[in-house]
PDB file of C-alpha atoms in Angstrom:
ATOM      1  CA  MET A  19      26.641 -87.977 191.575  1.00 47.00           C
ATOM      2  CA  THR A  20      27.594 -84.213 191.396  1.00 53.00           C
ATOM      3  CA  ASP A  21      30.682 -84.906 193.689  1.00 77.00           C
ATOM      4  CA  LYS A  22      32.091 -87.515 191.376  1.00 90.00           C
ATOM      5  CA  ILE A  23      34.564 -86.961 188.494  1.00 95.00           C
ATOM      6  CA  VAL A  24      32.751 -86.947 185.150  1.00 96.00           C
ATOM      7  CA  VAL A  25      34.595 -88.770 182.342  1.00 95.00           C
ATOM      8  CA  ALA A  26      33.611 -87.780 178.821  1.00 95.00           C
ATOM      9  CA  ALA A  27      34.641 -89.827 175.838  1.00 93.00           C
ATOM     10  CA  LEU A  28      33.867 -87.719 172.733  1.00 95.00           C
ATOM     11  CA  TYR A  29      34.352 -87.537 169.046  1.00 94.00           C
ATOM     12  CA  LYS A  30      32.935 -86.143 165.814  1.00 95.00           C
ATOM     13  CA  PHE A  31      33.917 -86.534 162.194  1.00 94.00           C
ATOM     14  CA  VAL A  32      33.579 -83.141 160.838  1.00 96.00           C
ATOM     15  CA  SER A  33      35.446 -81.013 158.355  1.00 95.00           C
ATOM     16  CA  LEU A  34      37.737 -78.692 160.427  1.00 97.00           C
ATOM     17  CA  PRO A  35      40.127 -76.998 157.929  1.00 97.00           C
ATOM     18  CA  ASP A  36      41.097 -74.528 160.744  1.00 97.00           C
ATOM     19  CA  TYR A  37      41.930 -77.230 163.155  1.00 98.00           C
ATOM     20  CA  VAL A  38      45.403 -75.830 164.003  1.00 98.00           C
ATOM     21  CA  ALA A  39      43.887 -72.545 164.934  1.00 98.00           C
ATOM     22  CA  LEU A  40      41.418 -74.310 167.312  1.00 98.00           C
ATOM     23  CA  ARG A  41      44.092 -75.830 169.449  1.00 98.00           C
ATOM     24  CA  GLU A  42      44.931 -72.950 171.706  1.00 98.00           C
ATOM     25  CA  PRO A  43      41.389 -71.692 172.469  1.00 98.00           C
ATOM     26  CA  LEU A  44      40.469 -75.405 173.325  1.00 98.00           C
ATOM     27  CA  LEU A  45      43.477 -75.972 175.413  1.00 98.00           C
ATOM     28  CA  GLN A  46      42.641 -72.845 177.369  1.00 98.00           C
ATOM     29  CA  THR A  47      39.081 -73.871 177.868  1.00 98.00           C
ATOM     30  CA  LEU A  48      40.314 -77.163 179.342  1.00 98.00           C
ATOM     31  CA  LEU A  49      42.903 -75.574 181.621  1.00 98.00           C
ATOM     32  CA  GLU A  50      40.619 -72.766 182.833  1.00 98.00           C
ATOM     33  CA  ASN A  51      38.066 -75.463 183.943  1.00 98.00           C
ATOM     34  CA  GLY A  52      40.506 -77.801 185.473  1.00 97.00           C
ATOM     35  CA  ILE A  53      39.740 -80.462 182.940  1.00 98.00           C
ATOM     36  CA  LYS A  54      42.383 -83.270 182.388  1.00 97.00           C
ATOM     37  CA  GLY A  55      42.764 -85.818 179.582  1.00 96.00           C
ATOM     38  CA  THR A  56      43.655 -85.608 175.886  1.00 97.00           C
ATOM     39  CA  LEU A  57      41.812 -84.360 172.866  1.00 98.00           C
ATOM     40  CA  LEU A  58      43.036 -84.931 169.228  1.00 98.00           C
ATOM     41  CA  LEU A  59      42.269 -82.409 166.533  1.00 98.00           C
ATOM     42  CA  ALA A  60      42.638 -83.110 162.719  1.00 96.00           C
ATOM     43  CA  GLU A  61      41.100 -81.790 159.644  1.00 96.00           C
ATOM     44  CA  GLU A  62      38.724 -84.727 159.776  1.00 95.00           C
ATOM     45  CA  GLY A  63      37.369 -83.995 163.306  1.00 96.00           C
ATOM     46  CA  ILE A  64      37.871 -84.255 167.012  1.00 97.00           C
ATOM     47  CA  ASN A  65      38.395 -87.265 169.273  1.00 96.00           C
ATOM     48  CA  GLY A  66      39.528 -87.905 172.877  1.00 96.00           C
ATOM     49  CA  THR A  67      38.556 -88.535 176.528  1.00 95.00           C
ATOM     50  CA  VAL A  68      38.639 -85.799 179.312  1.00 97.00           C
ATOM     51  CA  SER A  69      37.485 -85.636 182.896  1.00 97.00           C
ATOM     52  CA  GLY A  70      36.510 -83.012 185.406  1.00 97.00           C
ATOM     53  CA  SER A  71      33.815 -81.685 187.702  1.00 97.00           C
ATOM     54  CA  ARG A  72      30.191 -81.589 186.332  1.00 96.00           C
ATOM     55  CA  ALA A  73      30.459 -77.831 185.950  1.00 97.00           C
ATOM     56  CA  ALA A  74      33.799 -78.106 184.034  1.00 98.00           C
ATOM     57  CA  ILE A  75      32.530 -80.677 181.569  1.00 98.00           C
ATOM     58  CA  ASP A  76      29.341 -78.602 181.105  1.00 97.00           C
ATOM     59  CA  ALA A  77      31.521 -75.629 180.436  1.00 98.00           C
ATOM     60  CA  LEU A  78      33.448 -77.529 177.730  1.00 98.00           C
ATOM     61  CA  PHE A  79      30.369 -78.590 175.895  1.00 98.00           C
ATOM     62  CA  ALA A  80      29.133 -74.990 176.156  1.00 98.00           C
ATOM     63  CA  TRP A  81      32.263 -73.960 174.296  1.00 98.00           C
ATOM     64  CA  PHE A  82      31.712 -76.688 171.659  1.00 98.00           C
ATOM     65  CA  ALA A  83      28.107 -75.375 171.247  1.00 97.00           C
ATOM     66  CA  ARG A  84      29.350 -72.018 170.161  1.00 97.00           C
ATOM     67  CA  ASP A  85      30.758 -73.572 167.001  1.00 97.00           C
ATOM     68  CA  PRO A  86      27.997 -75.097 164.820  1.00 97.00           C
ATOM     69  CA  ARG A  87      30.414 -77.706 163.600  1.00 97.00           C
ATOM     70  CA  LEU A  88      30.932 -79.106 167.192  1.00 97.00           C
ATOM     71  CA  ALA A  89      27.598 -78.308 168.725  1.00 96.00           C
ATOM     72  CA  ASP A  90      26.407 -81.892 168.514  1.00 93.00           C
ATOM     73  CA  VAL A  91      29.694 -83.616 169.208  1.00 93.00           C
ATOM     74  CA  ASP A  92      29.057 -87.322 170.183  1.00 85.00           C
ATOM     75  CA  HIS A  93      29.900 -88.207 173.758  1.00 90.00           C
ATOM     76  CA  LYS A  94      29.415 -90.758 176.483  1.00 90.00           C
ATOM     77  CA  GLU A  95      29.744 -90.114 180.190  1.00 91.00           C
ATOM     78  CA  SER A  96      30.755 -92.216 183.109  1.00 90.00           C
ATOM     79  CA  PHE A  97      31.856 -91.419 186.627  1.00 91.00           C
ATOM     80  CA  CYS A  98      34.677 -92.167 189.100  1.00 91.00           C
ATOM     81  CA  GLU A  99      35.885 -91.160 192.379  1.00 90.00           C
ATOM     82  CA  ASP A 100      39.412 -89.979 191.556  1.00 88.00           C
ATOM     83  CA  GLN A 101      40.726 -88.045 188.639  1.00 90.00           C
ATOM     84  CA  PRO A 102      41.670 -90.739 185.903  1.00 91.00           C
ATOM     85  CA  PHE A 103      44.227 -88.553 184.057  1.00 92.00           C
ATOM     86  CA  TYR A 104      47.313 -86.725 185.128  1.00 87.00           C
ATOM     87  CA  ARG A 105      47.682 -84.113 182.417  1.00 93.00           C
ATOM     88  CA  THR A 106      45.793 -81.843 179.955  1.00 97.00           C
ATOM     89  CA  LYS A 107      46.685 -82.042 176.230  1.00 97.00           C
ATOM     90  CA  VAL A 108      45.393 -80.966 172.829  1.00 98.00           C
ATOM     91  CA  LYS A 109      47.251 -82.684 169.974  1.00 98.00           C
ATOM     92  CA  LEU A 110      47.290 -81.939 166.359  1.00 98.00           C
ATOM     93  CA  LYS A 111      47.022 -85.098 164.047  1.00 96.00           C
ATOM     94  CA  LYS A 112      46.736 -86.283 160.537  1.00 94.00           C
ATOM     95  CA  GLU A 113      43.896 -88.498 161.593  1.00 94.00           C
ATOM     96  CA  ILE A 114      41.729 -88.566 164.800  1.00 95.00           C
ATOM     97  CA  VAL A 115      41.861 -92.402 164.528  1.00 93.00           C
ATOM     98  CA  THR A 116      44.680 -93.768 162.492  1.00 93.00           C
ATOM     99  CA  LEU A 117      43.670 -96.279 159.819  1.00 94.00           C
ATOM    100  CA  GLY A 118      46.479 -95.278 157.409  1.00 91.00           C
ATOM    101  CA  VAL A 119      44.396 -95.665 154.170  1.00 93.00           C
ATOM    102  CA  PRO A 120      44.255 -92.500 151.910  1.00 91.00           C
ATOM    103  CA  GLY A 121      40.767 -91.263 151.030  1.00 90.00           C
ATOM    104  CA  VAL A 122      38.696 -92.932 153.699  1.00 93.00           C
ATOM    105  CA  ASP A 123      36.468 -90.163 154.837  1.00 92.00           C
ATOM    106  CA  PRO A 124      33.460 -90.762 157.257  1.00 93.00           C
ATOM    107  CA  ASN A 125      32.372 -87.164 156.438  1.00 91.00           C
ATOM    108  CA  ALA A 126      31.683 -88.317 152.781  1.00 92.00           C
ATOM    109  CA  ARG A 127      30.456 -91.840 153.300  1.00 93.00           C
ATOM    110  CA  VAL A 128      29.726 -93.911 156.455  1.00 94.00           C
ATOM    111  CA  GLY A 129      27.744 -97.077 157.396  1.00 96.00           C
ATOM    112  CA  THR A 130      24.409 -97.320 159.054  1.00 97.00           C
ATOM    113  CA  TYR A 131      24.216 -96.246 162.632  1.00 96.00           C
ATOM    114  CA  VAL A 132      22.399 -98.760 165.042  1.00 98.00           C
ATOM    115  CA  GLU A 133      21.078 -97.464 168.339  1.00 97.00           C
ATOM    116  CA  ALA A 134      22.122 -99.412 171.419  1.00 97.00           C
ATOM    117  CA  LYS A 135      18.645-100.687 172.080  1.00 97.00           C
ATOM    118  CA  ASP A 136      18.497-102.179 168.564  1.00 98.00           C
ATOM    119  CA  TRP A 137      21.931-103.775 168.654  1.00 98.00           C
ATOM    120  CA  ASN A 138      20.994-107.175 170.158  1.00 98.00           C
ATOM    121  CA  ALA A 139      18.363-107.816 167.459  1.00 98.00           C
ATOM    122  CA  LEU A 140      20.918-107.063 164.765  1.00 98.00           C
ATOM    123  CA  ILE A 141      23.836-109.244 165.981  1.00 97.00           C
ATOM    124  CA  ASP A 142      21.346-112.232 166.659  1.00 96.00           C
ATOM    125  CA  ASP A 143      20.762-112.337 163.057  1.00 97.00           C
ATOM    126  CA  PRO A 144      22.749-115.363 161.695  1.00 95.00           C
ATOM    127  CA  GLU A 145      23.333-113.653 158.385  1.00 96.00           C
ATOM    128  CA  VAL A 146      25.208-110.675 160.064  1.00 97.00           C
ATOM    129  CA  LEU A 147      28.867-110.857 160.405  1.00 97.00           C
ATOM    130  CA  VAL A 148      29.872-109.133 163.697  1.00 98.00           C
ATOM    131  CA  ILE A 149      33.394-107.666 163.811  1.00 98.00           C
ATOM    132  CA  ASP A 150      35.189-106.288 166.911  1.00 98.00           C
ATOM    133  CA  THR A 151      37.370-103.480 165.495  1.00 97.00           C
ATOM    134  CA  ARG A 152      39.401-103.026 168.564  1.00 97.00           C
ATOM    135  CA  ASN A 153      42.924-104.316 169.313  1.00 95.00           C
ATOM    136  CA  ASP A 154      43.711-107.877 170.561  1.00 93.00           C
ATOM    137  CA  TYR A 155      44.327-106.770 174.273  1.00 92.00           C
ATOM    138  CA  GLU A 156      41.048-104.979 174.399  1.00 95.00           C
ATOM    139  CA  VAL A 157      39.068-108.013 172.953  1.00 96.00           C
ATOM    140  CA  ALA A 158      40.867-110.349 175.376  1.00 93.00           C
ATOM    141  CA  ILE A 159      39.133-108.889 178.395  1.00 95.00           C
ATOM    142  CA  GLY A 160      35.551-108.497 176.953  1.00 97.00           C
ATOM    143  CA  SER A 161      33.631-108.512 173.800  1.00 98.00           C
ATOM    144  CA  PHE A 162      30.014-109.230 172.323  1.00 98.00           C
ATOM    145  CA  GLU A 163      28.930-112.852 171.985  1.00 95.00           C
ATOM    146  CA  GLY A 164      29.890-114.324 168.659  1.00 95.00           C
ATOM    147  CA  ALA A 165      31.955-111.453 167.501  1.00 98.00           C
ATOM    148  CA  VAL A 166      34.970-112.040 165.236  1.00 97.00           C
ATOM    149  CA  ASP A 167      38.317-110.950 166.739  1.00 97.00           C
ATOM    150  CA  PRO A 168      40.797-109.669 164.051  1.00 96.00           C
ATOM    151  CA  GLN A 169      43.665-110.023 166.575  1.00 94.00           C
ATOM    152  CA  THR A 170      45.081-106.731 165.470  1.00 95.00           C
ATOM    153  CA  LYS A 171      47.957-105.040 167.188  1.00 92.00           C
ATOM    154  CA  SER A 172      46.901-101.552 165.888  1.00 94.00           C
ATOM    155  CA  PHE A 173      43.976-100.220 163.741  1.00 96.00           C
ATOM    156  CA  ARG A 174      46.453 -99.956 160.833  1.00 95.00           C
ATOM    157  CA  ASP A 175      46.258-103.842 160.684  1.00 96.00           C
ATOM    158  CA  PHE A 176      42.489-103.748 160.101  1.00 97.00           C
ATOM    159  CA  PRO A 177      42.452-103.239 156.318  1.00 97.00           C
ATOM    160  CA  GLU A 178      44.830-106.177 155.635  1.00 96.00           C
ATOM    161  CA  TYR A 179      42.775-108.419 157.933  1.00 97.00           C
ATOM    162  CA  VAL A 180      39.586-107.529 156.020  1.00 97.00           C
ATOM    163  CA  LYS A 181      41.195-108.182 152.704  1.00 96.00           C
ATOM    164  CA  ALA A 182      42.415-111.633 153.787  1.00 97.00           C
ATOM    165  CA  HIS A 183      39.280-112.822 155.544  1.00 97.00           C
ATOM    166  CA  PHE A 184      36.230-111.246 154.197  1.00 97.00           C
ATOM    167  CA  ASP A 185      34.541-111.112 150.719  1.00 97.00           C
ATOM    168  CA  PRO A 186      31.896-108.513 149.805  1.00 97.00           C
ATOM    169  CA  ALA A 187      30.203-111.160 147.609  1.00 96.00           C
ATOM    170  CA  ARG A 188      29.800-113.512 150.546  1.00 96.00           C
ATOM    171  CA  HIS A 189      29.417-111.183 153.516  1.00 96.00           C
ATOM    172  CA  LYS A 190      26.405-109.129 152.539  1.00 95.00           C
ATOM    173  CA  LYS A 191      25.663-107.705 156.036  1.00 97.00           C
ATOM    174  CA  VAL A 192      28.498-106.572 158.398  1.00 98.00           C
ATOM    175  CA  ALA A 193      28.065-105.119 161.868  1.00 98.00           C
ATOM    176  CA  MET A 194      31.018-103.592 163.649  1.00 97.00           C
ATOM    177  CA  PHE A 195      31.600-102.041 167.131  1.00 98.00           C
ATOM    178  CA  CYS A 196      34.364-100.436 169.145  1.00 97.00           C
ATOM    179  CA  THR A 197      34.779 -98.645 172.491  1.00 95.00           C
ATOM    180  CA  GLY A 198      33.179 -95.396 171.855  1.00 92.00           C
ATOM    181  CA  GLY A 199      32.099 -95.484 168.145  1.00 92.00           C
ATOM    182  CA  ILE A 200      34.814 -93.605 166.266  1.00 93.00           C
ATOM    183  CA  ARG A 201      36.951 -96.589 165.205  1.00 95.00           C
ATOM    184  CA  CYS A 202      33.969 -98.578 163.710  1.00 94.00           C
ATOM    185  CA  GLU A 203      32.726 -95.418 162.083  1.00 94.00           C
ATOM    186  CA  LYS A 204      35.837 -95.090 160.148  1.00 96.00           C
ATOM    187  CA  ALA A 205      36.083 -98.867 159.590  1.00 97.00           C
ATOM    188  CA  SER A 206      32.513 -98.720 158.098  1.00 97.00           C
ATOM    189  CA  SER A 207      33.575 -96.010 155.578  1.00 96.00           C
ATOM    190  CA  TYR A 208      36.595 -98.124 154.601  1.00 97.00           C
ATOM    191  CA  MET A 209      34.442-101.369 153.994  1.00 97.00           C
ATOM    192  CA  LEU A 210      31.937 -99.540 152.032  1.00 97.00           C
ATOM    193  CA  GLY A 211      34.768 -98.313 149.868  1.00 96.00           C
ATOM    194  CA  GLU A 212      35.796-102.000 149.518  1.00 96.00           C
ATOM    195  CA  GLY A 213      32.584-102.956 148.030  1.00 97.00           C
ATOM    196  CA  PHE A 214      30.805-104.360 151.167  1.00 97.00           C
ATOM    197  CA  GLU A 215      27.112-103.853 150.513  1.00 95.00           C
ATOM    198  CA  THR A 216      25.473-103.335 153.952  1.00 97.00           C
ATOM    199  CA  VAL A 217      27.490-102.119 156.800  1.00 98.00           C
ATOM    200  CA  TYR A 218      26.313-101.251 160.222  1.00 98.00           C
ATOM    201  CA  HIS A 219      27.997 -99.848 163.275  1.00 96.00           C
ATOM    202  CA  LEU A 220      27.024 -99.447 166.956  1.00 97.00           C
ATOM    203  CA  LYS A 221      26.252 -95.776 167.575  1.00 94.00           C
ATOM    204  CA  GLY A 222      28.082 -94.502 170.608  1.00 92.00           C
ATOM    205  CA  GLY A 223      30.090 -97.914 170.855  1.00 95.00           C
ATOM    206  CA  ILE A 224      30.306-100.360 173.748  1.00 97.00           C
ATOM    207  CA  LEU A 225      30.070 -97.552 176.295  1.00 94.00           C
ATOM    208  CA  LYS A 226      26.705 -96.368 175.067  1.00 94.00           C
ATOM    209  CA  TYR A 227      25.408 -99.997 174.953  1.00 97.00           C
ATOM    210  CA  LEU A 228      26.603-100.546 178.529  1.00 96.00           C
ATOM    211  CA  GLU A 229      24.867 -97.312 179.568  1.00 93.00           C
ATOM    212  CA  GLU A 230      21.514 -97.984 177.975  1.00 96.00           C
ATOM    213  CA  VAL A 231      20.935-101.874 177.782  1.00 97.00           C
ATOM    214  CA  PRO A 232      20.012-103.578 181.017  1.00 97.00           C
ATOM    215  CA  GLU A 233      22.434-106.169 182.213  1.00 96.00           C
ATOM    216  CA  SER A 234      19.631-108.652 182.265  1.00 97.00           C
ATOM    217  CA  GLU A 235      19.324-108.317 178.379  1.00 97.00           C
ATOM    218  CA  THR A 236      23.045-107.982 177.600  1.00 97.00           C
ATOM    219  CA  ARG A 237      25.004-109.685 174.900  1.00 98.00           C
ATOM    220  CA  TRP A 238      28.210-108.287 176.274  1.00 98.00           C
ATOM    221  CA  ARG A 239      30.664-110.530 178.106  1.00 97.00           C
ATOM    222  CA  GLY A 240      33.388-109.257 180.361  1.00 96.00           C
ATOM    223  CA  ASP A 241      34.901-105.861 180.969  1.00 97.00           C
ATOM    224  CA  CYS A 242      35.449-102.984 178.706  1.00 97.00           C
ATOM    225  CA  PHE A 243      38.915-101.543 178.279  1.00 95.00           C
ATOM    226  CA  VAL A 244      38.961 -97.678 178.624  1.00 93.00           C
ATOM    227  CA  PHE A 245      41.886 -95.363 177.954  1.00 86.00           C
ATOM    228  CA  ASP A 246      42.447 -93.848 181.382  1.00 88.00           C
ATOM    229  CA  ASN A 247      43.671 -94.899 184.719  1.00 84.00           C
ATOM    230  CA  ARG A 248      40.498 -97.031 185.405  1.00 90.00           C
ATOM    231  CA  VAL A 249      41.739 -99.422 182.901  1.00 93.00           C
ATOM    232  CA  THR A 250      38.351-101.208 182.426  1.00 95.00           C
ATOM    233  CA  VAL A 251      34.727-100.599 183.406  1.00 94.00           C
ATOM    234  CA  ARG A 252      32.030-103.171 184.170  1.00 96.00           C
ATOM    235  CA  HIS A 253      28.608-103.351 182.741  1.00 95.00           C
ATOM    236  CA  ASP A 254      27.272-100.738 185.120  1.00 94.00           C
ATOM    237  CA  LEU A 255      30.204 -98.463 184.139  1.00 92.00           C
ATOM    238  CA  SER A 256      31.975 -98.791 187.504  1.00 93.00           C
ATOM    239  CA  GLU A 257      35.615 -99.313 187.710  1.00 93.00           C
ATOM    240  CA  GLY A 258      36.740-102.851 186.918  1.00 94.00           C
ATOM    241  CA  ASP A 259      39.337-105.077 188.803  1.00 92.00           C
ATOM    242  CA  TYR A 260      42.030-104.871 186.012  1.00 94.00           C
ATOM    243  CA  ASP A 261      45.246-102.910 186.398  1.00 92.00           C
ATOM    244  CA  GLN A 262      47.719-102.198 183.473  1.00 89.00           C
ATOM    245  CA  CYS A 263      51.260-103.272 183.102  1.00 88.00           C
ATOM    246  CA  HIS A 264      53.297-100.174 182.677  1.00 79.00           C
ATOM    247  CA  ALA A 265      55.999-102.051 180.733  1.00 81.00           C
ATOM    248  CA  CYS A 266      53.721-103.654 177.879  1.00 84.00           C
ATOM    249  CA  ARG A 267      50.364-101.791 178.538  1.00 82.00           C
ATOM    250  CA  THR A 268      48.485-105.060 178.745  1.00 89.00           C
ATOM    251  CA  PRO A 269      45.478-105.117 181.053  1.00 93.00           C
ATOM    252  CA  ILE A 270      46.340-107.428 183.967  1.00 93.00           C
ATOM    253  CA  SER A 271      43.822-109.352 186.101  1.00 93.00           C
ATOM    254  CA  VAL A 272      43.945-110.105 189.787  1.00 93.00           C
ATOM    255  CA  ALA A 273      45.283-113.580 188.956  1.00 93.00           C
ATOM    256  CA  ASP A 274      48.065-111.956 186.807  1.00 93.00           C
ATOM    257  CA  ARG A 275      49.035-109.843 189.605  1.00 94.00           C
ATOM    258  CA  GLU A 276      49.459-112.894 191.820  1.00 94.00           C
ATOM    259  CA  SER A 277      52.012-114.372 189.325  1.00 95.00           C
ATOM    260  CA  GLU A 278      55.638-114.757 190.148  1.00 94.00           C
ATOM    261  CA  HIS A 279      56.396-112.910 186.936  1.00 92.00           C
ATOM    262  CA  TYR A 280      54.472-109.783 188.065  1.00 93.00           C
ATOM    263  CA  ALA A 281      56.597-106.765 189.277  1.00 91.00           C
ATOM    264  CA  PRO A 282      54.595-103.643 189.633  1.00 89.00           C
ATOM    265  CA  GLY A 283      55.472-101.147 186.791  1.00 84.00           C
ATOM    266  CA  ILE A 284      58.266-103.560 185.545  1.00 87.00           C
ATOM    267  CA  SER A 285      56.793-106.799 184.093  1.00 90.00           C
ATOM    268  CA  CYS A 286      53.784-109.116 183.959  1.00 92.00           C
ATOM    269  CA  PRO A 287      53.001-112.589 182.829  1.00 94.00           C
ATOM    270  CA  HIS A 288      52.340-111.297 179.432  1.00 91.00           C
ATOM    271  CA  CYS A 289      55.759-109.616 178.927  1.00 90.00           C
ATOM    272  CA  TRP A 290      58.302-110.928 181.572  1.00 88.00           C
ATOM    273  CA  ASP A 291      60.153-113.132 178.930  1.00 90.00           C
ATOM    274  CA  SER A 292      60.051-110.822 175.992  1.00 87.00           C
ATOM    275  CA  LEU A 293      61.198-107.385 177.111  1.00 83.00           C
ATOM    276  CA  SER A 294      64.605-106.180 176.140  1.00 84.00           C
ATOM    277  CA  GLU A 295      66.942-105.260 178.986  1.00 84.00           C
ATOM    278  CA  LYS A 296      66.760-101.648 177.736  1.00 86.00           C
ATOM    279  CA  THR A 297      63.025-101.558 178.065  1.00 82.00           C
ATOM    280  CA  ARG A 298      63.165-103.322 181.299  1.00 82.00           C
ATOM    281  CA  ALA A 299      65.732-100.784 182.649  1.00 85.00           C
ATOM    282  CA  GLY A 300      63.525 -98.058 181.563  1.00 84.00           C
ATOM    283  CA  ALA A 301      60.597 -99.476 183.278  1.00 82.00           C
ATOM    284  CA  ARG A 302      62.460 -99.965 186.572  1.00 85.00           C
ATOM    285  CA  GLU A 303      63.534 -96.304 186.539  1.00 86.00           C
ATOM    286  CA  ARG A 304      60.094 -95.219 185.730  1.00 81.00           C
ATOM    287  CA  GLN A 305      58.587 -97.205 188.686  1.00 82.00           C
ATOM    288  CA  LYS A 306      61.275 -95.802 191.053  1.00 85.00           C
ATOM    289  CA  GLN A 307      60.112 -92.247 190.124  1.00 83.00           C
ATOM    290  CA  ILE A 308      56.582 -93.152 190.558  1.00 78.00           C
ATOM    291  CA  GLU A 309      57.201 -94.546 193.942  1.00 81.00           C
ATOM    292  CA  LEU A 310      59.309 -91.480 195.033  1.00 83.00           C
ATOM    293  CA  ALA A 311      56.503 -89.211 193.878  1.00 76.00           C
ATOM    294  CA  ARG A 312      53.916 -91.194 195.786  1.00 76.00           C
ATOM    295  CA  ALA A 313      56.069 -90.999 198.996  1.00 81.00           C
ATOM    296  CA  ARG A 314      56.238 -87.262 198.536  1.00 79.00           C
ATOM    297  CA  ASN A 315      52.500 -86.995 197.783  1.00 74.00           C
ATOM    298  CA  GLN A 316      53.290 -85.560 194.355  1.00 69.00           C
ATOM    299  CA  PRO A 317      51.637 -86.429 190.945  1.00 61.00           C
ATOM    300  CA  HIS A 318      53.101 -89.513 189.236  1.00 61.00           C
ATOM    301  CA  PRO A 319      55.789 -88.622 186.624  1.00 51.00           C
ATOM    302  CA  LEU A 320      54.445 -90.963 184.024  1.00 52.00           C
ATOM    303  CA  GLY A 321      56.852 -89.692 181.319  1.00 43.00           C
ATOM    304  CA  ARG A 322      57.246 -91.721 178.060  1.00 38.00           C
ATOM    305  CA  ASP A 323      56.366 -95.362 177.521  1.00 39.00           C
ATOM    306  CA  PRO A 324      59.552 -97.289 178.378  1.00 33.00           C
ATOM    307  CA  ARG A 325      58.881 -99.413 175.211  1.00 33.00           C
ATOM    308  CA  GLN A 326      59.689 -96.433 173.229  1.00 35.00           C
ATOM    309  CA  ALA A 327      63.344 -97.012 174.177  1.00 30.00           C
ATOM    310  CA  ASP A 328      63.513 -99.791 171.551  1.00 28.00           C
TER     311      ASP A 328
END
């Protein structure tokens, strides 16, 4: 396994009042070790996914260990043959995961962590409301049996959905999950603030569950969306069969790629009839540059998301 690329999804809610000053030394650590990917820093903590050699990732966590606040940063690892990121970035943010509700602070109040090995027993309880806190395109390709899909386009939509559909007086026990644990940790803090009595969340998220729970015992169905070039991973954390439409960012299956409406980098069955001509033109130009770079054996010039043209 040592010759494979290590992909580390990490986060920690922790007070970092000096987060701006942390950016440059963290970025230098990534660059010096050839690590690619993106990390977010905010006053409330750190979040992101990076990849590199085993030695490089170990060096990063050695750097974290020198700061008592980051020494136990939560992370999950998976492996792949090729580098899943093209660039190295450390970004400064207001929130490391954007809920957009003032005063929600997992450093002050958070739900009850549930270890992966105990998750099945919890969600099998008929009195527990199980909520998938991820966005609709993620839920569409895989989720836990019986989980509620809030059909959100972004995490900012989550509070409105909760207020419209759930009642603290009726929903006494709530269990939530997300890809790596960060989103549901913040969601649990929000729901406790809204008066929900008992709120659980899956420690380490789906990725930790897939890593620790045997497939023979799984309650997971489908693939898990990941935010890198692998697009999805299977239960054994190997790369899935999905690709991603560069025009609308939707995961696309093998069947989608056989559709007459699929044009690599330009459109797919999910967006072919809804893209503006401006967006479509941007996607065409972007794909042209990618193909030119590939022909020259150069890194793909990903550039900005063509949807931003709108």
